[in-house]
Short mmCIF file of C-alpha atoms and ligand atoms in Angstrom, two decimals:
data_model
loop_
_atom_site.label_atom_id
_atom_site.label_comp_id
_atom_site.label_asym_id
_atom_site.label_seq_id
_atom_site.Cartn_x
_atom_site.Cartn_y
_atom_site.Cartn_z
CA MET C 1 -108.21 12.40 -18.21
CA LYS C 2 -111.91 12.63 -17.45
CA ILE C 3 -113.64 13.56 -14.22
CA LEU C 4 -117.11 12.07 -13.99
CA ASN C 5 -119.91 12.86 -11.60
CA LEU C 6 -120.46 9.25 -10.55
CA LYS C 7 -120.71 7.23 -7.38
CA LYS C 8 -119.07 4.16 -8.76
CA GLN C 9 -116.59 1.54 -7.68
CA ALA C 10 -113.18 2.21 -9.18
CA GLU C 11 -109.88 0.34 -9.26
CA LEU C 12 -108.45 2.79 -6.73
CA GLU C 13 -109.96 4.83 -3.92
CA ILE C 14 -108.34 8.23 -3.35
CA VAL C 15 -108.89 9.34 0.25
CA LEU C 16 -108.35 12.97 1.24
CA LEU C 17 -106.97 13.42 4.74
CA ARG C 18 -108.04 16.78 6.11
CA ASP C 19 -106.02 18.07 9.07
CA LYS C 20 -103.99 14.87 9.02
CA LYS C 21 -107.00 12.89 10.28
CA LEU C 22 -106.95 9.25 9.21
CA PRO C 23 -110.35 7.72 8.41
CA LYS C 24 -112.03 5.94 11.32
CA ALA C 25 -113.18 2.89 9.39
CA LEU C 26 -109.88 1.15 8.76
CA THR C 27 -109.30 -2.59 8.92
CA LYS C 28 -106.64 -4.04 11.18
CA ALA C 29 -104.53 -4.85 8.09
CA GLU C 30 -104.80 -1.26 6.88
CA LYS C 31 -103.84 0.14 10.27
CA ASP C 32 -100.83 -2.17 10.35
CA ALA C 33 -99.81 -1.14 6.85
CA LEU C 34 -99.94 2.55 7.79
CA GLU C 35 -98.05 1.83 11.00
CA ILE C 36 -95.22 0.04 9.18
CA GLN C 37 -94.86 2.96 6.81
CA ASN C 38 -94.97 5.36 9.77
CA TYR C 39 -97.63 7.36 7.93
CA LYS C 40 -99.16 10.19 9.98
CA GLY C 41 -101.21 11.95 7.31
CA GLU C 42 -98.48 13.95 5.64
CA GLY C 43 -97.89 13.57 1.90
CA CYS C 44 -99.17 10.45 0.13
CA CYS C 45 -99.40 6.81 1.13
CA PHE C 46 -100.53 3.90 -1.06
CA LEU C 47 -102.10 0.87 0.57
CA VAL C 48 -101.53 -1.69 -2.14
CA ALA C 49 -103.62 -4.53 -0.69
CA SER C 50 -106.81 -2.47 -0.20
CA LYS C 51 -106.18 -0.21 -3.23
CA LYS C 52 -106.48 2.98 -1.19
CA PHE C 53 -104.38 6.04 -1.90
CA PHE C 54 -104.20 8.47 1.00
CA VAL C 55 -103.55 12.11 0.17
CA GLY C 56 -102.55 14.27 3.11
CA ILE C 57 -103.58 17.88 2.73
CA GLU C 58 -100.91 20.14 4.09
CA SER C 59 -102.52 22.71 6.35
CA TYR C 60 -100.76 26.03 6.08
CA ASN C 61 -101.11 28.29 9.08
CA TYR C 62 -101.64 31.44 7.03
CA PRO C 63 -104.10 32.25 4.27
CA PHE C 64 -103.10 30.21 1.27
CA PRO C 65 -105.46 29.11 -1.43
CA ASN C 66 -103.89 26.01 -2.87
CA ALA C 67 -103.67 23.21 -0.31
CA ILE C 68 -106.04 20.72 -2.00
CA ARG C 69 -105.08 21.65 -5.56
CA ASP C 70 -101.41 21.15 -4.73
CA ALA C 71 -102.00 17.89 -2.87
CA LEU C 72 -103.97 16.41 -5.77
CA ALA C 73 -101.46 17.53 -8.39
CA ASN C 74 -98.70 15.97 -6.33
CA ALA C 75 -100.61 12.71 -5.76
CA LEU C 76 -101.47 12.42 -9.42
CA ALA C 77 -97.83 12.42 -10.42
CA SER C 78 -97.57 9.04 -8.63
CA ILE C 79 -101.05 7.68 -9.38
CA LYS C 80 -100.79 8.05 -13.13
CA LYS C 81 -97.77 5.76 -13.18
CA LEU C 82 -99.69 2.92 -11.48
CA ARG C 83 -101.36 0.29 -13.64
CA ILE C 84 -104.75 1.70 -12.75
CA LYS C 85 -107.34 3.13 -15.12
CA SER C 86 -109.98 4.50 -12.76
CA ALA C 87 -110.07 6.10 -9.32
CA SER C 88 -112.86 7.36 -7.07
CA LEU C 89 -112.86 10.30 -4.71
CA VAL C 90 -115.36 11.84 -2.28
CA VAL C 91 -115.50 15.59 -1.63
CA GLU C 92 -117.30 17.50 1.12
CA SER C 93 -117.80 20.99 -0.27
CA GLN C 94 -118.03 23.03 -3.48
CA GLN C 95 -114.60 24.53 -2.84
CA GLU C 96 -113.11 21.06 -2.37
CA ALA C 97 -114.73 19.82 -5.58
CA LYS C 98 -113.34 22.77 -7.55
CA GLU C 99 -109.86 22.35 -6.11
CA VAL C 100 -109.82 18.60 -6.72
CA CYS C 101 -110.85 19.06 -10.37
CA GLU C 102 -108.27 21.77 -11.00
CA GLY C 103 -105.54 19.89 -9.14
CA VAL C 104 -106.17 16.82 -11.31
CA LEU C 105 -106.68 18.53 -14.67
CA LEU C 106 -103.97 21.17 -14.34
CA GLY C 107 -101.54 18.93 -12.49
CA SER C 108 -101.64 16.20 -15.11
CA TYR C 109 -100.56 18.39 -18.05
CA VAL C 110 -97.18 17.59 -19.61
CA PHE C 111 -95.48 19.19 -22.58
CA ASP C 112 -94.27 16.14 -24.45
CA ALA C 113 -95.13 17.04 -28.06
CA PHE C 114 -91.46 16.80 -29.00
CA LYS C 115 -90.53 13.75 -26.92
CA SER C 116 -90.19 10.40 -28.62
CA LYS C 117 -91.21 8.71 -25.39
CA LYS C 118 -94.41 10.27 -24.04
CA GLY C 119 -95.09 10.75 -20.33
CA GLU C 120 -96.71 7.75 -18.68
CA ASN C 121 -100.40 8.05 -17.81
CA ASN C 122 -102.65 5.08 -17.26
CA LEU C 123 -105.37 6.82 -15.28
CA GLN C 124 -108.31 7.64 -17.53
CA GLU C 125 -111.29 8.33 -15.31
CA ILE C 126 -111.90 9.80 -11.88
CA TYR C 127 -115.34 9.29 -10.33
CA LEU C 128 -116.19 12.23 -8.12
CA SER C 129 -119.03 12.04 -5.63
CA SER C 130 -120.26 13.74 -2.49
CA THR C 131 -122.74 12.98 0.26
CA LYS C 132 -123.01 16.68 1.07
CA LEU C 133 -123.49 18.26 -2.37
CA GLU C 134 -126.40 18.09 -4.77
CA GLN C 135 -125.67 16.11 -7.93
CA LYS C 136 -126.51 19.10 -10.09
CA ILE C 137 -124.10 21.40 -8.30
CA LEU C 138 -121.29 18.88 -8.42
CA ALA C 139 -121.88 18.34 -12.15
CA GLN C 140 -121.77 22.09 -12.73
CA ILE C 141 -118.49 22.49 -10.83
CA ILE C 142 -116.91 19.66 -12.82
CA LYS C 143 -118.06 21.22 -16.09
CA GLU C 144 -116.76 24.69 -15.20
CA SER C 145 -113.41 23.38 -13.96
CA GLN C 146 -113.06 21.36 -17.14
CA ILE C 147 -113.67 24.41 -19.34
CA LEU C 148 -111.18 26.52 -17.40
CA SER C 149 -108.52 23.82 -17.15
CA GLU C 150 -108.76 22.90 -20.83
CA SER C 151 -108.29 26.56 -21.78
CA ILE C 152 -105.29 26.78 -19.47
CA ASN C 153 -103.71 23.60 -20.81
CA GLN C 154 -104.17 24.76 -24.41
CA VAL C 155 -102.54 28.07 -23.54
CA ARG C 156 -99.66 26.23 -21.84
CA GLU C 157 -99.16 24.19 -25.02
CA LEU C 158 -99.12 27.37 -27.13
CA ILE C 159 -96.61 29.12 -24.87
CA ASN C 160 -94.42 26.00 -24.71
CA THR C 161 -94.34 25.74 -28.50
CA PRO C 162 -90.82 26.72 -29.63
CA PRO C 163 -90.37 30.19 -31.13
CA MET C 164 -89.37 28.81 -34.55
CA ILE C 165 -92.96 27.59 -34.82
CA ALA C 166 -94.90 29.93 -32.57
CA THR C 167 -94.37 33.17 -34.50
CA PRO C 168 -96.74 36.17 -34.26
CA LYS C 169 -98.66 34.79 -37.25
CA TYR C 170 -98.96 31.37 -35.57
CA VAL C 171 -100.37 32.91 -32.39
CA ALA C 172 -102.78 35.07 -34.42
CA ASP C 173 -103.96 31.95 -36.32
CA PHE C 174 -104.33 30.11 -33.02
CA ALA C 175 -106.50 32.94 -31.66
CA GLN C 176 -108.59 32.84 -34.81
CA ARG C 177 -109.12 29.10 -34.52
CA ILE C 178 -110.18 29.33 -30.88
CA ALA C 179 -112.50 32.23 -31.71
CA LYS C 180 -114.19 30.18 -34.42
CA GLU C 181 -114.57 27.21 -32.09
CA CYS C 182 -116.31 29.18 -29.38
CA GLY C 183 -118.22 31.58 -31.58
CA ILE C 184 -116.50 34.85 -30.77
CA GLU C 185 -115.35 37.60 -33.09
CA CYS C 186 -111.68 37.81 -34.08
CA LYS C 187 -110.00 40.49 -36.15
CA VAL C 188 -106.38 40.06 -37.17
CA TYR C 189 -104.57 43.25 -38.19
CA ASP C 190 -101.21 43.28 -39.96
CA GLU C 191 -98.38 45.81 -40.19
CA LYS C 192 -100.32 48.07 -42.55
CA PHE C 193 -102.98 48.58 -39.91
CA LEU C 194 -100.31 49.37 -37.29
CA GLU C 195 -98.92 51.99 -39.67
CA LYS C 196 -102.36 53.44 -40.29
CA GLU C 197 -102.90 53.64 -36.52
CA LYS C 198 -99.49 55.33 -36.15
CA MET C 199 -98.30 52.73 -33.66
CA GLY C 200 -94.69 53.90 -33.86
CA ALA C 201 -93.59 52.17 -30.65
CA PHE C 202 -95.07 48.74 -31.49
CA LEU C 203 -93.73 48.90 -35.07
CA ALA C 204 -90.20 49.78 -33.94
CA VAL C 205 -89.94 46.68 -31.73
CA ALA C 206 -91.05 44.41 -34.58
CA LYS C 207 -88.84 46.00 -37.25
CA ALA C 208 -85.83 43.68 -37.30
CA SER C 209 -87.75 40.42 -37.36
CA ALA C 210 -88.43 38.31 -40.42
CA ASN C 211 -91.71 37.40 -38.71
CA LYS C 212 -94.16 40.23 -39.12
CA PRO C 213 -96.15 41.70 -36.20
CA TYR C 214 -99.90 41.37 -35.73
CA LEU C 215 -102.49 42.97 -33.54
CA VAL C 216 -105.42 40.72 -32.75
CA HIS C 217 -108.76 41.94 -31.44
CA LEU C 218 -110.99 39.24 -29.93
CA SER C 219 -114.46 40.14 -28.73
CA TYR C 220 -117.12 38.26 -26.84
CA LYS C 221 -120.59 39.71 -26.48
CA PRO C 222 -123.15 37.40 -24.89
CA LYS C 223 -126.77 37.44 -25.97
CA VAL C 224 -128.58 39.56 -23.48
CA ALA C 225 -132.08 40.82 -22.72
CA LYS C 226 -132.72 44.34 -24.03
CA GLY C 227 -132.06 47.10 -21.56
CA LYS C 228 -129.62 45.02 -19.52
CA ASN C 229 -126.23 46.65 -19.17
CA LEU C 230 -123.23 44.36 -19.17
CA PRO C 231 -119.87 45.31 -17.71
CA LYS C 232 -117.30 45.85 -20.45
CA ILE C 233 -113.82 44.46 -19.77
CA VAL C 234 -110.90 44.99 -22.12
CA LEU C 235 -107.79 42.84 -21.73
CA VAL C 236 -104.44 43.58 -23.31
CA GLY C 237 -101.68 40.96 -23.59
CA LYS C 238 -97.96 41.28 -24.26
CA GLY C 239 -97.22 38.81 -27.03
CA LEU C 240 -93.50 38.79 -27.70
CA THR C 241 -93.12 35.41 -29.37
CA TYR C 242 -89.41 35.85 -28.76
CA ASP C 243 -87.48 38.42 -26.78
CA SER C 244 -83.79 38.28 -27.69
CA GLY C 245 -83.40 41.73 -26.15
CA GLY C 246 -82.83 43.30 -29.57
CA LEU C 247 -79.58 45.27 -30.01
CA SER C 248 -79.38 45.50 -26.20
CA LEU C 249 -78.97 41.73 -26.57
CA LYS C 250 -79.71 39.49 -23.61
CA PRO C 251 -76.84 37.32 -22.32
CA GLY C 252 -77.34 33.66 -23.29
CA ASP C 253 -78.50 32.53 -19.87
CA TYR C 254 -81.24 35.13 -19.78
CA MET C 255 -82.41 34.52 -23.34
CA THR C 256 -83.52 30.94 -22.82
CA THR C 257 -87.17 30.77 -21.71
CA MET C 258 -87.94 33.97 -23.67
CA LYS C 259 -90.37 32.03 -25.85
CA SER C 260 -92.56 32.59 -22.80
CA ASP C 261 -92.60 36.36 -23.36
CA LYS C 262 -95.88 35.81 -25.19
CA SER C 263 -97.56 34.53 -22.02
CA GLY C 264 -99.72 37.63 -21.49
CA ALA C 265 -101.24 37.52 -24.97
CA CYS C 266 -101.70 33.74 -24.80
CA ALA C 267 -103.42 34.07 -21.41
CA VAL C 268 -105.82 36.60 -22.96
CA ILE C 269 -106.77 34.02 -25.62
CA GLY C 270 -107.46 31.47 -22.86
CA ILE C 271 -109.53 33.94 -20.83
CA LEU C 272 -111.71 34.77 -23.83
CA GLU C 273 -112.19 31.10 -24.61
CA SER C 274 -113.18 30.38 -21.00
CA VAL C 275 -115.63 33.27 -20.60
CA ALA C 276 -117.26 32.40 -23.92
CA LYS C 277 -117.62 28.71 -23.03
CA LEU C 278 -118.88 29.58 -19.54
CA GLY C 279 -121.38 32.05 -21.05
CA VAL C 280 -120.28 34.79 -18.65
CA GLN C 281 -122.59 37.81 -18.58
CA ALA C 282 -119.99 40.41 -19.50
CA GLU C 283 -118.68 41.93 -22.70
CA VAL C 284 -115.02 40.96 -22.91
CA HIS C 285 -112.42 42.12 -25.43
CA GLY C 286 -108.87 40.90 -25.88
CA ILE C 287 -106.14 42.89 -27.61
CA LEU C 288 -102.97 40.96 -28.40
CA GLY C 289 -99.75 42.75 -29.32
CA LEU C 290 -97.79 40.09 -31.24
CA ALA C 291 -94.20 40.70 -32.32
CA GLU C 292 -90.67 39.34 -32.14
CA ASN C 293 -87.81 41.38 -30.64
CA MET C 294 -84.80 40.57 -32.82
CA ILE C 295 -81.54 42.00 -34.12
CA GLY C 296 -80.55 42.97 -37.67
CA GLY C 297 -79.55 45.85 -39.91
CA ASN C 298 -83.06 47.17 -39.69
CA ALA C 299 -83.36 46.93 -35.90
CA TYR C 300 -84.56 49.81 -33.73
CA LYS C 301 -81.73 51.23 -31.69
CA PRO C 302 -80.90 52.75 -28.36
CA ASP C 303 -80.99 56.53 -29.14
CA ASP C 304 -84.00 56.22 -31.43
CA ILE C 305 -86.98 58.42 -30.58
CA LEU C 306 -90.35 56.82 -31.26
CA ILE C 307 -93.76 58.44 -31.53
CA ALA C 308 -96.46 56.30 -29.93
CA ARG C 309 -100.09 56.13 -31.07
CA ASN C 310 -101.13 58.68 -28.45
CA GLN C 311 -98.49 61.08 -29.83
CA LYS C 312 -96.12 60.82 -26.85
CA SER C 313 -92.45 60.63 -27.85
CA ILE C 314 -90.25 57.91 -26.33
CA GLU C 315 -86.47 57.90 -26.17
CA VAL C 316 -85.15 54.35 -26.53
CA ARG C 317 -82.25 53.65 -24.22
CA ASN C 318 -82.59 49.90 -24.06
CA THR C 319 -84.19 47.75 -26.75
CA ASP C 320 -84.79 45.00 -24.19
CA ALA C 321 -87.47 47.15 -22.54
CA GLU C 322 -89.66 46.33 -25.55
CA GLY C 323 -92.82 44.98 -23.92
CA ARG C 324 -93.79 48.41 -22.64
CA LEU C 325 -93.40 49.82 -26.17
CA VAL C 326 -95.73 47.23 -27.70
CA LEU C 327 -98.18 47.63 -24.82
CA ALA C 328 -98.05 51.44 -25.00
CA ASP C 329 -99.73 51.38 -28.41
CA CYS C 330 -102.04 48.49 -27.52
CA LEU C 331 -103.22 50.28 -24.35
CA SER C 332 -103.93 53.42 -26.34
CA PHE C 333 -105.88 51.35 -28.88
CA ALA C 334 -107.74 49.51 -26.09
CA SER C 335 -108.63 52.80 -24.37
CA ASP C 336 -110.73 53.75 -27.41
CA LEU C 337 -113.09 50.88 -26.58
CA LYS C 338 -114.07 52.82 -23.42
CA PRO C 339 -114.13 49.86 -21.03
CA ASP C 340 -115.36 49.69 -17.45
CA PHE C 341 -112.15 47.80 -16.66
CA LEU C 342 -108.91 47.77 -18.61
CA ILE C 343 -106.43 45.07 -17.60
CA ASP C 344 -103.07 44.28 -19.15
CA LEU C 345 -101.13 41.06 -18.63
CA ALA C 346 -97.42 40.99 -19.36
CA THR C 347 -94.17 39.24 -18.59
CA LEU C 348 -92.85 42.75 -18.22
CA THR C 349 -89.91 42.85 -15.83
CA GLY C 350 -87.33 40.65 -14.17
CA ALA C 351 -87.59 43.15 -11.31
CA CYS C 352 -91.09 41.91 -10.51
CA VAL C 353 -89.65 38.44 -9.98
CA VAL C 354 -86.99 39.91 -7.70
CA ALA C 355 -89.69 41.74 -5.73
CA LEU C 356 -92.31 39.00 -5.35
CA GLY C 357 -90.60 35.73 -6.23
CA ASP C 358 -91.38 33.15 -8.87
CA TYR C 359 -94.88 32.38 -7.67
CA SER C 360 -96.76 35.66 -7.54
CA THR C 361 -98.22 38.12 -10.03
CA GLY C 362 -97.52 41.80 -9.41
CA ILE C 363 -100.70 43.88 -9.33
CA MET C 364 -100.31 47.57 -10.14
CA GLY C 365 -102.49 50.55 -10.92
CA TYR C 366 -103.85 53.84 -9.58
CA ASN C 367 -107.00 52.50 -7.91
CA GLN C 368 -106.38 50.88 -4.52
CA LYS C 369 -109.86 49.34 -4.24
CA LEU C 370 -109.61 47.84 -7.70
CA LYS C 371 -106.19 46.35 -6.96
CA GLU C 372 -107.51 44.83 -3.74
CA SER C 373 -110.57 43.38 -5.43
CA PHE C 374 -108.33 41.82 -8.06
CA ALA C 375 -106.02 40.34 -5.40
CA LYS C 376 -109.10 38.85 -3.74
CA ALA C 377 -110.30 37.33 -7.02
CA ALA C 378 -106.84 35.87 -7.68
CA PHE C 379 -106.83 34.32 -4.21
CA GLU C 380 -110.32 32.83 -4.70
CA ALA C 381 -109.12 31.31 -7.96
CA GLY C 382 -105.99 29.84 -6.38
CA GLU C 383 -103.40 32.24 -7.79
CA LEU C 384 -100.86 34.14 -5.73
CA SER C 385 -100.34 37.86 -6.11
CA GLY C 386 -98.96 40.95 -4.42
CA ILE C 387 -99.77 44.62 -4.83
CA LEU C 388 -96.82 46.84 -5.76
CA PRO C 389 -97.48 50.50 -4.97
CA PHE C 390 -97.04 53.36 -7.46
CA ASN C 391 -95.50 56.63 -6.31
CA PRO C 392 -94.70 59.93 -8.05
CA TYR C 393 -90.95 59.70 -7.39
CA LEU C 394 -90.64 56.48 -9.39
CA ARG C 395 -92.66 58.06 -12.19
CA LYS C 396 -90.02 60.83 -12.49
CA LEU C 397 -87.33 58.27 -13.26
CA PHE C 398 -88.74 58.09 -16.78
CA ASN C 399 -88.03 61.72 -17.58
CA SER C 400 -85.97 62.15 -20.73
CA GLU C 401 -83.79 65.04 -21.86
CA VAL C 402 -84.81 64.59 -25.48
CA ALA C 403 -88.36 63.16 -25.51
CA ASP C 404 -91.54 63.03 -23.41
CA LEU C 405 -90.47 59.78 -21.81
CA CYS C 406 -87.55 57.37 -21.74
CA ASN C 407 -88.21 53.62 -22.12
CA ILE C 408 -86.06 52.72 -19.11
CA PRO C 409 -85.91 54.36 -15.69
CA SER C 410 -82.78 56.11 -14.46
CA SER C 411 -82.56 53.74 -11.47
CA ARG C 412 -82.94 49.99 -11.52
CA TYR C 413 -84.50 49.96 -8.07
CA GLY C 414 -88.27 49.60 -8.10
CA SER C 415 -88.27 49.00 -11.81
CA ALA C 416 -91.28 46.65 -11.80
CA ILE C 417 -93.27 49.60 -10.51
CA SER C 418 -91.71 52.20 -12.75
CA ALA C 419 -92.39 49.96 -15.77
CA GLY C 420 -96.02 49.80 -14.67
CA MET C 421 -96.10 53.58 -14.37
CA PHE C 422 -94.63 53.88 -17.86
CA LEU C 423 -97.61 51.88 -19.19
CA GLY C 424 -99.98 54.18 -17.32
CA GLU C 425 -98.84 57.03 -19.57
CA PHE C 426 -100.58 55.33 -22.50
CA VAL C 427 -103.90 54.61 -20.81
CA ALA C 428 -106.47 57.32 -21.63
CA GLU C 429 -106.69 59.74 -18.71
CA SER C 430 -110.39 59.01 -18.24
CA LEU C 431 -109.49 55.35 -17.61
CA THR C 432 -106.62 55.52 -15.13
CA GLN C 433 -108.92 54.59 -12.23
CA LYS C 434 -110.26 51.62 -14.23
CA TRP C 435 -106.90 50.19 -15.24
CA LEU C 436 -104.86 47.35 -13.76
CA HIS C 437 -101.40 46.17 -14.79
CA LEU C 438 -100.50 42.55 -14.04
CA ASP C 439 -96.83 41.63 -14.27
CA ILE C 440 -96.73 37.84 -14.65
CA ALA C 441 -92.97 37.57 -15.31
CA GLY C 442 -92.54 35.37 -12.20
CA PRO C 443 -95.28 32.74 -12.41
CA ALA C 444 -95.74 32.57 -16.22
CA TYR C 445 -92.92 30.11 -16.81
CA VAL C 446 -91.91 27.38 -14.39
CA GLU C 447 -88.42 25.88 -14.40
CA LYS C 448 -88.95 23.85 -11.26
CA ALA C 449 -92.44 22.34 -10.99
CA TRP C 450 -94.58 23.69 -8.12
CA GLY C 451 -98.22 23.29 -7.11
CA VAL C 452 -100.40 22.53 -10.13
CA ASN C 453 -97.66 23.72 -12.48
CA PRO C 454 -95.43 21.22 -14.25
CA PHE C 455 -92.25 22.33 -16.01
CA GLY C 456 -92.91 25.05 -18.60
CA ALA C 457 -95.73 27.49 -19.13
CA SER C 458 -98.25 27.77 -16.27
CA GLY C 459 -101.09 29.77 -17.80
CA ALA C 460 -100.70 32.35 -15.03
CA GLY C 461 -103.36 35.03 -14.92
CA ILE C 462 -106.14 33.03 -16.57
CA ARG C 463 -107.85 31.75 -13.41
CA ALA C 464 -107.44 35.09 -11.64
CA VAL C 465 -108.84 37.21 -14.47
CA VAL C 466 -111.75 34.84 -15.17
CA GLN C 467 -112.65 34.98 -11.46
CA PHE C 468 -112.37 38.78 -11.47
CA ILE C 469 -114.72 38.96 -14.46
CA LEU C 470 -117.16 36.53 -12.80
CA ASN C 471 -117.13 38.72 -9.68
CA GLN C 472 -118.20 41.74 -11.79
CA THR C 473 -121.31 39.88 -12.90
CA LYS C 474 -122.52 39.02 -9.38
N1 LIG W 501 -89.34 39.95 -21.16
C1 LIG W 501 -88.50 40.66 -20.28
C2 LIG W 501 -88.88 40.51 -18.80
C3 LIG W 501 -88.75 39.13 -18.21
C4 LIG W 501 -87.59 38.80 -17.52
C5 LIG W 501 -89.77 38.23 -18.26
C6 LIG W 501 -87.48 37.56 -16.94
C7 LIG W 501 -89.66 36.97 -17.69
C8 LIG W 501 -88.51 36.64 -17.02
C9 LIG W 501 -88.54 42.16 -20.60
O1 LIG W 501 -88.79 42.49 -21.91
C10 LIG W 501 -87.20 42.71 -20.23
O2 LIG W 501 -86.24 42.31 -20.84
N2 LIG W 501 -87.16 43.59 -19.26
C11 LIG W 501 -85.95 44.17 -18.79
C12 LIG W 501 -86.19 45.64 -18.60
C13 LIG W 501 -84.95 46.45 -18.43
C14 LIG W 501 -84.17 46.49 -19.73
C15 LIG W 501 -85.33 47.84 -18.01
C16 LIG W 501 -85.60 43.51 -17.45
O3 LIG W 501 -86.51 43.13 -16.70
O4 LIG W 501 -84.42 43.33 -17.20
ZN1 LIG W 502 -87.00 42.51 -23.13
ZN1 LIG W 503 -89.90 41.07 -23.02
#
């Protein structure tokens, strides 16, 4: 579907109803048609005779960033089934334009690669115009939204790809292809490199799988005038292409959807693609920890003691707490790049979903201001989040009798936070104030469509992190 910056007659006119206000210029027939349907500006209403599609924008009485995006995504589900190829729409502000574009482009994604009968979509073009915005600005917003939404939809497709196909190697190849396309650097390291780097925690998780682990390092450095200092942001993504739980095997019900345990790493690919295509004035690196958590004679076991890259020893008590082991070594590796901001994205804990619900990302770290500025960026970008606070008592729950740390806490309460604090042990001490942990276990995978997210992978974290990076360049 294309959004074009055009003031042109289309087969259908989409009319946004702000604050439930119906347009003044309605014909008698239109008024009658609305009356019969008892339409008061809530939800959608299609006036067949005049080819107008009214979209009511739900006004929430508390700060909530998604009203227009959600309304458009919802409307599109009906519009694309009509026998209509083009629609027009008028927006009043930059924010509205951005939300309309994202609502349309993100809301219209479907994962139907494996369906014999593809989802129905007749709508091909949307003409966007505004009496209040300059042409140039509107064109720029459309272009930026298209870049971001295309990255997100590609990432969704990658995450949705079944684990028999989307192995660590497949994701590494995908990253390499994207890097080539947008002219960024991509290094793919195999098991030998992990051994050389003494990544004992990462290697242990990957041991039982027939699909070998990879660490990918993506880097984007824009051309810049001499003497100009760019902020350096390093992103780390959990890329478990499948999490069976390992020997601490997940029950069947909890294992399904675990193809989405690579969502953090996949989001990092999408963020790098977006910042490169947008030409953002920041140096951005992405480190992907790609592995599969499986069972077998060679599997790592509860009772094993692993030595991580930073030399800390870890007692394994549960092989299902594997993400933190992969990330431990990746965070240590990423710390060596000496970033101004170090951010990890991970579907780390079910506890984060219990704490915040399915819709919000958990923001954690040691720097209150940084956490708040990230939450603000997420909100601006239309993503929901909540800050979960660290405390020294939860940190103690990781104490082990036999090693420096244990990979699970001694209490299950607060375990989204304690998992975050575990990760903090592998961030270089000089960087603890510059580090953020984002637990995307809730919003990464959607089993009941909401907002701009259809069934399946959502691409959570991409919009928020891109906005955060943009804010550092202002
Ligand atoms: N990948 C899971 C976390 C997860 C759960 C993501 C649900 C998305 C939806 C992670 O590796 C895991 O299994 N965590 C355990 C930790 C526990 C063993 C301490 C969990 O959350 O139960
Ligand atoms: Zn797990
Ligand atoms: Zn996992």
